[in-house]
Amino acid sequence: MAILRVENIRKCFGKIEVLRGIGFSLGRGEVLSIIGSSGSGKTTLLRCLNFLETPDAGRILVNDRLLFDAAGLVEERDADVHRKRLHFGLVFQNFNLFPQYTALRNVTLAKELLAHGQADFRKDKTRILREIREEAVSLLDQVGLSDKADAYPHQLSGGQQQRVAIARALALHPDILCFDEPTSALDPEISGEVLLVIKGLASRHFTMVIVTHEMGFAREVSDRVLFLDDGLIAEEGGAEEIFGDPKSERLRSFLHSVIT
């Protein structure tokens, strides 16, 4: 059963149509990589999925529940949009950690803010906050940063900051974990540590959507690949099919440009 269904998503910025009718589905536990040249619409699509942009047309469903339908769009409260975003965890290109907080605090903050809205928070505050902290410590350990819990972002390398960002996204238990070019801001020699963490998540069957320029990584970790070209899905298939036997000349040209 599909955990995510995206139907006919369109998005314009002024007179420029960036997404021109994108549709796909994603099964639970699958890894989908989205590739394509700069300007093809990859990041815009990811931002639409996370409700950081509002599509001009189309529908988004998670677990067969309609989260967005442009045809019946009404202005929503911030709280409603926030609840929809909780289905998706987003790891940004540039980490977006809070510089004034430690690594541990960056991971616990969102979960603590959500906990304040629980009916039993005042009664069980101590227990709830303890459990949030314990889970955050465990997540930092899972991404190899158990010794950096008290470090501030400026004391961490780019790769370490990105791993904190991954732990932060996991803390909210999203249905779908999204990555927007997770290594593009990193030096090549440290990008491998981030890719290793993502591979570990894939081996544990996390459902993920990854916008990436790392073709070797995409081939290794993906169940399916979408090739976006000029706001359209130009080619779609399994990783070996896409990378081993690309059907379109545009895809062959793109792969040649990024691999050579």
PDB file of N, CA and C in Angstrom, residues 66 85 113 115 161 172 197 202 221-222 230 251:
ATOM      1  N   LEU A  66      -6.286  12.525   2.800  1.00  0.00           N
ATOM      2  CA  LEU A  66      -6.053  13.708   1.976  1.00  0.00           C
ATOM      3  C   LEU A  66      -5.515  14.839   2.836  1.00  0.00           C
ATOM      4  N   ARG A  85       2.673  19.088   8.405  1.00  0.00           N
ATOM      5  CA  ARG A  85       4.123  18.962   8.221  1.00  0.00           C
ATOM      6  C   ARG A  85       4.702  17.842   9.071  1.00  0.00           C
ATOM      7  N   LEU A 113       8.114  21.308  22.492  1.00  0.00           N
ATOM      8  CA  LEU A 113       7.061  22.274  22.173  1.00  0.00           C
ATOM      9  C   LEU A 113       5.740  21.562  21.886  1.00  0.00           C
ATOM     10  N   ALA A 115       4.917  18.660  23.118  1.00  0.00           N
ATOM     11  CA  ALA A 115       4.469  18.045  24.371  1.00  0.00           C
ATOM     12  C   ALA A 115       3.654  19.009  25.220  1.00  0.00           C
ATOM     13  N   GLN A 161      27.030  18.621  11.950  1.00  0.00           N
ATOM     14  CA  GLN A 161      25.804  19.419  12.012  1.00  0.00           C
ATOM     15  C   GLN A 161      24.678  18.750  11.226  1.00  0.00           C
ATOM     16  N   LEU A 172      10.729  13.485  15.667  1.00  0.00           N
ATOM     17  CA  LEU A 172       9.283  13.689  15.559  1.00  0.00           C
ATOM     18  C   LEU A 172       8.570  12.500  14.917  1.00  0.00           C
ATOM     19  N   VAL A 197      25.014   7.462   7.286  1.00  0.00           N
ATOM     20  CA  VAL A 197      23.853   7.492   8.179  1.00  0.00           C
ATOM     21  C   VAL A 197      22.573   7.237   7.392  1.00  0.00           C
ATOM     22  N   ALA A 202      18.083   3.555   5.483  1.00  0.00           N
ATOM     23  CA  ALA A 202      17.487   2.766   4.397  1.00  0.00           C
ATOM     24  C   ALA A 202      17.484   1.287   4.750  1.00  0.00           C
ATOM     25  N   VAL A 221      21.275   3.163  -2.836  1.00  0.00           N
ATOM     26  CA  VAL A 221      20.329   3.187  -1.729  1.00  0.00           C
ATOM     27  C   VAL A 221      18.868   3.185  -2.175  1.00  0.00           C
ATOM     28  N   SER A 222      18.584   3.534  -3.437  1.00  0.00           N
ATOM     29  CA  SER A 222      17.209   3.787  -3.864  1.00  0.00           C
ATOM     30  C   SER A 222      16.481   2.526  -4.313  1.00  0.00           C
ATOM     31  N   ASP A 230      12.706  19.927 -16.576  1.00  0.00           N
ATOM     32  CA  ASP A 230      11.825  21.039 -16.924  1.00  0.00           C
ATOM     33  C   ASP A 230      10.449  20.895 -16.277  1.00  0.00           C
ATOM     34  N   LEU A 251      18.220  11.963 -20.128  1.00  0.00           N
ATOM     35  CA  LEU A 251      18.749  11.316 -18.932  1.00  0.00           C
ATOM     36  C   LEU A 251      20.181  10.854 -19.159  1.00  0.00           C
TER      37      LEU A 251
END
